[in-house]
Short mmCIF file of C-alpha atoms in Angstrom, two decimals:
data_model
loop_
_atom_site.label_atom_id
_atom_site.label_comp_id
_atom_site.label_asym_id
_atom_site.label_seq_id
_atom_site.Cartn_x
_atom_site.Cartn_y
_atom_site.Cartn_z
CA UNK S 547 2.91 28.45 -11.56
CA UNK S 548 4.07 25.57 -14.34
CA UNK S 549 7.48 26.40 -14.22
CA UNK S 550 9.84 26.77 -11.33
CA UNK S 551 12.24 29.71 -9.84
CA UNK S 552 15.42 28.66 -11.47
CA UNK S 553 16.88 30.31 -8.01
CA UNK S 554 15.11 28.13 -5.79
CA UNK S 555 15.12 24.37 -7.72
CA UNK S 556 17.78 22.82 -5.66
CA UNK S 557 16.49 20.89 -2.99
CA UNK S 558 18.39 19.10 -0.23
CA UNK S 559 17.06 15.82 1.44
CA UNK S 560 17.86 14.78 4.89
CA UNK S 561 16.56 11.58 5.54
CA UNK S 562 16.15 11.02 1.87
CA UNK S 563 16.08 7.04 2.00
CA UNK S 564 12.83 6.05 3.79
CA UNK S 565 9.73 5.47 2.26
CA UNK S 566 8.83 9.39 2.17
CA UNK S 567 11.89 10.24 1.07
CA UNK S 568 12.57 8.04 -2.28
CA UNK S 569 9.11 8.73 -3.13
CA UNK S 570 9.24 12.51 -2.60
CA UNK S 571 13.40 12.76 -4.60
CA UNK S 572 11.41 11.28 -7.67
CA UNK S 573 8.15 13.05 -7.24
CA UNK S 574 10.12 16.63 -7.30
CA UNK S 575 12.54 15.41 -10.04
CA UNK S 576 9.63 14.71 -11.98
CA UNK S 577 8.98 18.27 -11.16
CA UNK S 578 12.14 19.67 -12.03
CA UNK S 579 13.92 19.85 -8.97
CA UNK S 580 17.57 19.29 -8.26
CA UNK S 581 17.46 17.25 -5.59
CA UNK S 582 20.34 16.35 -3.65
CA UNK S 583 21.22 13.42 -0.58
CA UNK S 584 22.74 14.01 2.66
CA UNK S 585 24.21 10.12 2.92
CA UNK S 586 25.68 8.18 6.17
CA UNK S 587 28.53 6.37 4.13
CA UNK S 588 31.51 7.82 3.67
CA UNK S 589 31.78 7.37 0.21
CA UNK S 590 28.44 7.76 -1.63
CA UNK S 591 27.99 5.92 -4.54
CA UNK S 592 26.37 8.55 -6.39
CA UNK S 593 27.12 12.37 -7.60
CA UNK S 594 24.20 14.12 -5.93
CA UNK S 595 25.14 11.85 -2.39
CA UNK S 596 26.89 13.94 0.03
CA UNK S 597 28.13 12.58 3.06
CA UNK S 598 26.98 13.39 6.62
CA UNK S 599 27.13 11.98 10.21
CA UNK S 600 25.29 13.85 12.97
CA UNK S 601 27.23 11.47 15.57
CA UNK S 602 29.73 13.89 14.98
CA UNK S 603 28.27 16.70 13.34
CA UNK S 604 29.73 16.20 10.02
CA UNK S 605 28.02 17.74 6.85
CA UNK S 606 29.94 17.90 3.43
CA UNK S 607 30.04 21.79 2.61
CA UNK S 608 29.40 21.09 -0.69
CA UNK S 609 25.92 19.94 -0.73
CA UNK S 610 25.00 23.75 0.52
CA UNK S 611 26.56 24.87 -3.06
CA UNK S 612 23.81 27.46 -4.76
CA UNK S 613 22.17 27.78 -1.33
CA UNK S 614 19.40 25.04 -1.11
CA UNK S 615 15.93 24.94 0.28
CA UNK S 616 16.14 21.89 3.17
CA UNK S 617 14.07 19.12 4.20
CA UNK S 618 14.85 17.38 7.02
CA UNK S 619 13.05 13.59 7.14
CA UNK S 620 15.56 11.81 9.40
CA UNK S 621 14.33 10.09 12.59
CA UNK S 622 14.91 6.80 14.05
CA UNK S 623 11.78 3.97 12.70
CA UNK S 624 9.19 3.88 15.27
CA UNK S 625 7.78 0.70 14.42
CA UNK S 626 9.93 -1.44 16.59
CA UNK S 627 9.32 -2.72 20.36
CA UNK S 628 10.06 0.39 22.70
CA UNK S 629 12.77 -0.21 25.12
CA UNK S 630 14.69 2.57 27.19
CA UNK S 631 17.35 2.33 24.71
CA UNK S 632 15.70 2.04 21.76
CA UNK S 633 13.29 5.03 22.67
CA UNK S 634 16.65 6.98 23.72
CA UNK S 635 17.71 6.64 19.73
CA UNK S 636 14.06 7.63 18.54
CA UNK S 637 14.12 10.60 19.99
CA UNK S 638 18.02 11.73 19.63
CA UNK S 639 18.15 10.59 15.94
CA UNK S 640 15.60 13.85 15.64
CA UNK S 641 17.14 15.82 17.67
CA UNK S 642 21.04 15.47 16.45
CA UNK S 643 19.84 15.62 12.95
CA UNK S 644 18.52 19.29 13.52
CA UNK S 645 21.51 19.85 16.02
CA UNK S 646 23.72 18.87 13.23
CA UNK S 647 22.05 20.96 10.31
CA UNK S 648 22.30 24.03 12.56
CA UNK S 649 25.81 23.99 13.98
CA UNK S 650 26.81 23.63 10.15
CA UNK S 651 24.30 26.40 9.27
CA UNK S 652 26.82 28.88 11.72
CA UNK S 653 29.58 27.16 10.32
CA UNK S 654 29.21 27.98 6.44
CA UNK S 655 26.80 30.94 6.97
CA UNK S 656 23.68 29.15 5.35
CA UNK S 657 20.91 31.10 5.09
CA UNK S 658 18.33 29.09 3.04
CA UNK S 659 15.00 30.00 1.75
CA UNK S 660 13.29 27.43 2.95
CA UNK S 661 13.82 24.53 5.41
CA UNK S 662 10.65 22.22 5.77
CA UNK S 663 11.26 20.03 9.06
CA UNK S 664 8.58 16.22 9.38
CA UNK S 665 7.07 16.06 12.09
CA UNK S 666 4.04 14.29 13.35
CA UNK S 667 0.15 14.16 14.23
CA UNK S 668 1.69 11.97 17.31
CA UNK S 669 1.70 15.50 18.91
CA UNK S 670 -1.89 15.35 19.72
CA UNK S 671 -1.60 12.53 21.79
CA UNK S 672 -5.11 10.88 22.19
CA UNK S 673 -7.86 12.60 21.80
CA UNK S 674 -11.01 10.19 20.86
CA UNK S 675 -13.39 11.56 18.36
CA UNK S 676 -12.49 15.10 19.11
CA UNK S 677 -11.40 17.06 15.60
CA UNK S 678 -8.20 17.99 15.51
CA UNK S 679 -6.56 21.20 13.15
CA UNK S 680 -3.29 22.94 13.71
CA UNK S 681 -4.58 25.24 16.06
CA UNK S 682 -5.39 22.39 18.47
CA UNK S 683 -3.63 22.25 21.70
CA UNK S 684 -0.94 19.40 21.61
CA UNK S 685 -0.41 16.38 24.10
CA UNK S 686 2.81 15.37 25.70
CA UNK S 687 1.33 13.04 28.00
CA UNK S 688 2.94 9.95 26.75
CA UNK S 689 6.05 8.96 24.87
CA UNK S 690 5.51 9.37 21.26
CA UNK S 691 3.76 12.84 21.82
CA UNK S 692 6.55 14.10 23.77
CA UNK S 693 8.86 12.75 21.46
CA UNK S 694 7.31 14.92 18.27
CA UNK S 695 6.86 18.26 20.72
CA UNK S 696 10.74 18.02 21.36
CA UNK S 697 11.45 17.65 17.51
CA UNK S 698 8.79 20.61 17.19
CA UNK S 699 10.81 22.67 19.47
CA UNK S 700 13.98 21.69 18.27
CA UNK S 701 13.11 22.61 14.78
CA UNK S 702 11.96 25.80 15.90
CA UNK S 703 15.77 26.35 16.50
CA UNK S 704 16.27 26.93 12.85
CA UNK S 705 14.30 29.85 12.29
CA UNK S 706 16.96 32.27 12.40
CA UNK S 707 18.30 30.15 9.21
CA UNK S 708 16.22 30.78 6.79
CA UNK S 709 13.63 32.75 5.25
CA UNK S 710 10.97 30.32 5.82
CA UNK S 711 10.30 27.46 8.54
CA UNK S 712 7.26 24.95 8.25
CA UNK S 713 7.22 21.98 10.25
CA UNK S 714 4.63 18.96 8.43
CA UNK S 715 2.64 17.27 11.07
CA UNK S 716 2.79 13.85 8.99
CA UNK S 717 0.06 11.12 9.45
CA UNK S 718 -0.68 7.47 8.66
CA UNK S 719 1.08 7.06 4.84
CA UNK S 720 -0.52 4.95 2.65
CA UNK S 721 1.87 3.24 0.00
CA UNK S 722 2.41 -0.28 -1.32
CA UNK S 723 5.76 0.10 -1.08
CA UNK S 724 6.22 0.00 2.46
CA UNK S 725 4.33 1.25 5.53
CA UNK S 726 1.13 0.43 7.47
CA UNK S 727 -0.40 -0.20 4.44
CA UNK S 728 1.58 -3.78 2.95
CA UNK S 729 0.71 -4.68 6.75
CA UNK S 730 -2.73 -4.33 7.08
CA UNK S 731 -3.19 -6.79 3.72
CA UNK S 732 -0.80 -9.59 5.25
CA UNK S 733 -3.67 -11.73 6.16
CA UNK S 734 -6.02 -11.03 3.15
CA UNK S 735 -4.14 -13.59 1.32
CA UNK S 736 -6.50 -16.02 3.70
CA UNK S 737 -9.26 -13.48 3.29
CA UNK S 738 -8.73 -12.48 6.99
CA UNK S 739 -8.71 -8.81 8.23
CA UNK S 740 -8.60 -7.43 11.30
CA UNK S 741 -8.38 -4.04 13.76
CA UNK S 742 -6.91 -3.61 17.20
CA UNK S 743 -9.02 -3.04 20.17
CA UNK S 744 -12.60 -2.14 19.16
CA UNK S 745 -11.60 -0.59 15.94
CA UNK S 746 -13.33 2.71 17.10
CA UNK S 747 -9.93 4.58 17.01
CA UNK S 748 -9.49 7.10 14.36
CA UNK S 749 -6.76 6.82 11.87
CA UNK S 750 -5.80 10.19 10.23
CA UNK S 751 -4.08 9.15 6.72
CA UNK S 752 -2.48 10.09 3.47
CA UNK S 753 -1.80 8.31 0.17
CA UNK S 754 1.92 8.83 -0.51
CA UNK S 755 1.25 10.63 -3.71
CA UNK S 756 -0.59 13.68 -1.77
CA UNK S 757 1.98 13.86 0.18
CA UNK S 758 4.40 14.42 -1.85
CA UNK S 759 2.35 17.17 -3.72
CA UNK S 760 1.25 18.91 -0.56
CA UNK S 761 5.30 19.73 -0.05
CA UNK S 762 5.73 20.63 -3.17
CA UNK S 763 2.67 22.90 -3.04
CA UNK S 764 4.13 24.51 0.03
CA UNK S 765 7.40 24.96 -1.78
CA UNK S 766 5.68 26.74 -4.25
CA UNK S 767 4.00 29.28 -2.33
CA UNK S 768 6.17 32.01 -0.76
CA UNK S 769 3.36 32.52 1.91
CA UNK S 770 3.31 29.44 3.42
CA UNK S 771 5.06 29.10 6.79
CA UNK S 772 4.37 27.39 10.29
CA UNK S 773 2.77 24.50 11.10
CA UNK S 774 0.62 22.16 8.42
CA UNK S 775 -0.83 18.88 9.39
CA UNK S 776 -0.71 16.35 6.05
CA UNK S 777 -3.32 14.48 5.79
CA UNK S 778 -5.98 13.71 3.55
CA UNK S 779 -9.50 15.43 4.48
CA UNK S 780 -11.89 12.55 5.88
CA UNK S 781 -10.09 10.37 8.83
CA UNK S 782 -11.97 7.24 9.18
CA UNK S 783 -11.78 5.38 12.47
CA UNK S 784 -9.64 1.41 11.75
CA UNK S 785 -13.05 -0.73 11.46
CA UNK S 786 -13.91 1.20 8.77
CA UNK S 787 -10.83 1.20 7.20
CA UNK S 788 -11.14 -2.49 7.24
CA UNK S 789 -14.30 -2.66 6.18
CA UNK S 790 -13.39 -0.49 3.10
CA UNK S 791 -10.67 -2.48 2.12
CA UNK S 792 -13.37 -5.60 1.66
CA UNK S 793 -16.00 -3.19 0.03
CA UNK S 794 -13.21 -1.93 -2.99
CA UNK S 795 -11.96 -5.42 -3.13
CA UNK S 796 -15.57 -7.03 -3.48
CA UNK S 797 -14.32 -10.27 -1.82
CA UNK S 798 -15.69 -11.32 1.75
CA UNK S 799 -13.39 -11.60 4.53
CA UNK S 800 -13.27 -12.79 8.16
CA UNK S 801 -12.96 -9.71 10.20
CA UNK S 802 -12.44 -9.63 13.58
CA UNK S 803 -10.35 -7.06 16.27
CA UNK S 804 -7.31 -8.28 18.17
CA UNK S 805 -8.02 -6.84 21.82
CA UNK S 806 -6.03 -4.29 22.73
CA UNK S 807 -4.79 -6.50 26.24
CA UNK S 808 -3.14 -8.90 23.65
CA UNK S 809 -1.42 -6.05 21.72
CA UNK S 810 0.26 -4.46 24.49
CA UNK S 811 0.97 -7.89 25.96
CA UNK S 812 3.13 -8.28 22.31
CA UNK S 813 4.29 -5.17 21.48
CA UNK S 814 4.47 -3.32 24.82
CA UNK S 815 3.77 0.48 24.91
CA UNK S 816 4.81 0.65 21.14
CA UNK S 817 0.58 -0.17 20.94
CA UNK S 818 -0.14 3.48 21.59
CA UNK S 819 0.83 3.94 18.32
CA UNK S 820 -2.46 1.92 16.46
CA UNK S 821 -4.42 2.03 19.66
CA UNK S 822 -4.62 5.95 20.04
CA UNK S 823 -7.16 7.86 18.15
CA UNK S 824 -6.01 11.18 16.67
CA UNK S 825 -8.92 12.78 14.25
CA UNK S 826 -6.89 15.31 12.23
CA UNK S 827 -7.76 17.19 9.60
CA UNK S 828 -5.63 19.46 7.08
CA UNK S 829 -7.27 23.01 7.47
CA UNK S 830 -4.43 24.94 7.04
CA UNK S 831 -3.35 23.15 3.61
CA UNK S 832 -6.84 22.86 2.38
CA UNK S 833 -7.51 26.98 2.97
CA UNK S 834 -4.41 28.02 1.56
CA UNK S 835 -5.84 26.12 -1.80
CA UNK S 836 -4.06 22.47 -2.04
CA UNK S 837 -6.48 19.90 -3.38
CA UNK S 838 -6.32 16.17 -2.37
CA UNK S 839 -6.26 13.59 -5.32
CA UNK S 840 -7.65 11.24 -2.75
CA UNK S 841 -9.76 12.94 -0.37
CA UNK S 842 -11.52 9.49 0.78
CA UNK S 843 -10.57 6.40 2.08
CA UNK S 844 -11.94 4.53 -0.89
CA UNK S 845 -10.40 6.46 -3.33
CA UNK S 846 -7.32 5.95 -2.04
CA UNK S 847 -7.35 2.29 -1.88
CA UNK S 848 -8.87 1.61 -5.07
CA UNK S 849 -5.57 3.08 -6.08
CA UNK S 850 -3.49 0.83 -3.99
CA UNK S 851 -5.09 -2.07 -4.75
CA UNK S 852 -4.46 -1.86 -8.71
CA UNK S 853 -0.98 -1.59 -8.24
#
């Protein structure tokens, strides 16, 4: 399909100003895509900014004007040191959000065609070198997988809303912008790289650009519903990820793994987050016909590294 239903092009972002979310509004403008903002300040500076606040439940009418499909991408940052309070706000900020879009939904009778929810791979849990699809049973036996089956179950809410619900199982984006990946390459400016713990620990990731073409391909096709785990086809475990970084990069580096004692010593139970293995693959994505641009690691940071 090259061009798209002139019924269907208007696309409303929640969460539209993270690192997914600016990449995605100018992937799908590029596409031809209206693409609207749901904004926190009260007076957004620009035309296709409309203002929300799911503290109190607040959602400009107009941005549901010519009926829009929905994503939802707003959650609290995870990447911060986990206190009671601060995991209290990472796990309402997902749940008001959806709270909010539905009590509106009632509100201005919004029935949309097609509300796409993030989610995360975080639902697995930990689960070694096991292979993971979207058929695989999920965890909920620590914080961040609880977290995502709550925002799973939440999101489920909005079926009745639309025509279509698919919830994206999100894993470890790869950008230069921000993210993991500007992180990992902190210390190769001394030609040092490093893992945590023994670096056996799969990491299931996704260059930015694929994932902003695996939503659109999902937008695309009418038959495309449920669950969908994004993320490129070959998980590699974080030594090798390392070690691929100094292979593209032809330069030798000192590499070395930070023991995982230390880490949770630092960062507290946040660690589960780089210290949990998750092997996930996209089966659903890949058999309904999307195609990765960067199926391997390599690829993908060959890429990265250029820019």
């Amino acid at each position: 399909m090259s061009e798209i239903d002139s019924k269907a092009n208007i696309i409303l972002l929640v969460g539209g100003s993270g690192l997914i979310g600016r990449h995605l509004q100018k992937y799908l403008e590029s596409k031809g895509y209206e693409i609207r903002i749901l904004s926190r300040q009260q007076k957004p500076a620009r035309d296709n900014y409309y203002h929300w606040d799911s503290n109190t439940g607040y959602i400009n009418k107009s941005a549901f004007i010519g009926n829009p499909i929905i994503i939802n991408l707003s959650g609290e940052n995870i990447a911060t040191y986990w206190t009671t309070e601060s995991k209290k706000r990472i796990l309402q900020s997902r749940i008001l959000s959806i709270q909010t879009l539905k009590n509106n939904f009632i509100k201005e009778r919004i029935h949309s065609p097609l509300i796409i929810n993030a989610s995360a791979i975080g639902i697995y849990g930990d689960c070694k070198e096991n292979i993971l699809d979207e058929d695989s049973a999920i965890s909920r036996k620590d914080f961040m997988s609880e977290v995502v089956a709550q925002w799973e179950d939440e999101a489920d809410t909005l079926d009745p809303f639309c025509s279509r619900l698919i919830k994206i199982r999100i894993g470890l984006v790869l950008s230069n912008e921000s993210g993991v990946w500007p992180k990992l390459l902190i210390g190769s400016i001394f030609r040092v790289l490093n893992w945590f713990g023994n670096g056996s620990q799969y990491y299931s990731w996704v260059h930015i650009d694929d994932l902003c073409r695996s939503i659109e391909f999902l937008i695309r096709n009418n038959s495309n519903s449920g669950v969908y785990n994004i993320t490129a086809p070959k998980p590699v475990t974080q030594k090798t990820l390392i070690h691929s970084i100094s292979k593209v990069n032809q330069k030798v580096y000192l590499m070395f793994g930070i023991p995982a004692w230390l880490l949770r010593l630092v960062v507290g139970e946040m660690s589960q987050i780089v210290l949990q293995s998750q092997r996930v693959i996209p089966k659903r994505l890949q058999s309904n016909g999307f195609h990765f641009q960067y199926e391997d690691i390599e690829s993908a940071i060959k890429v990265l590294l250029k820019k």
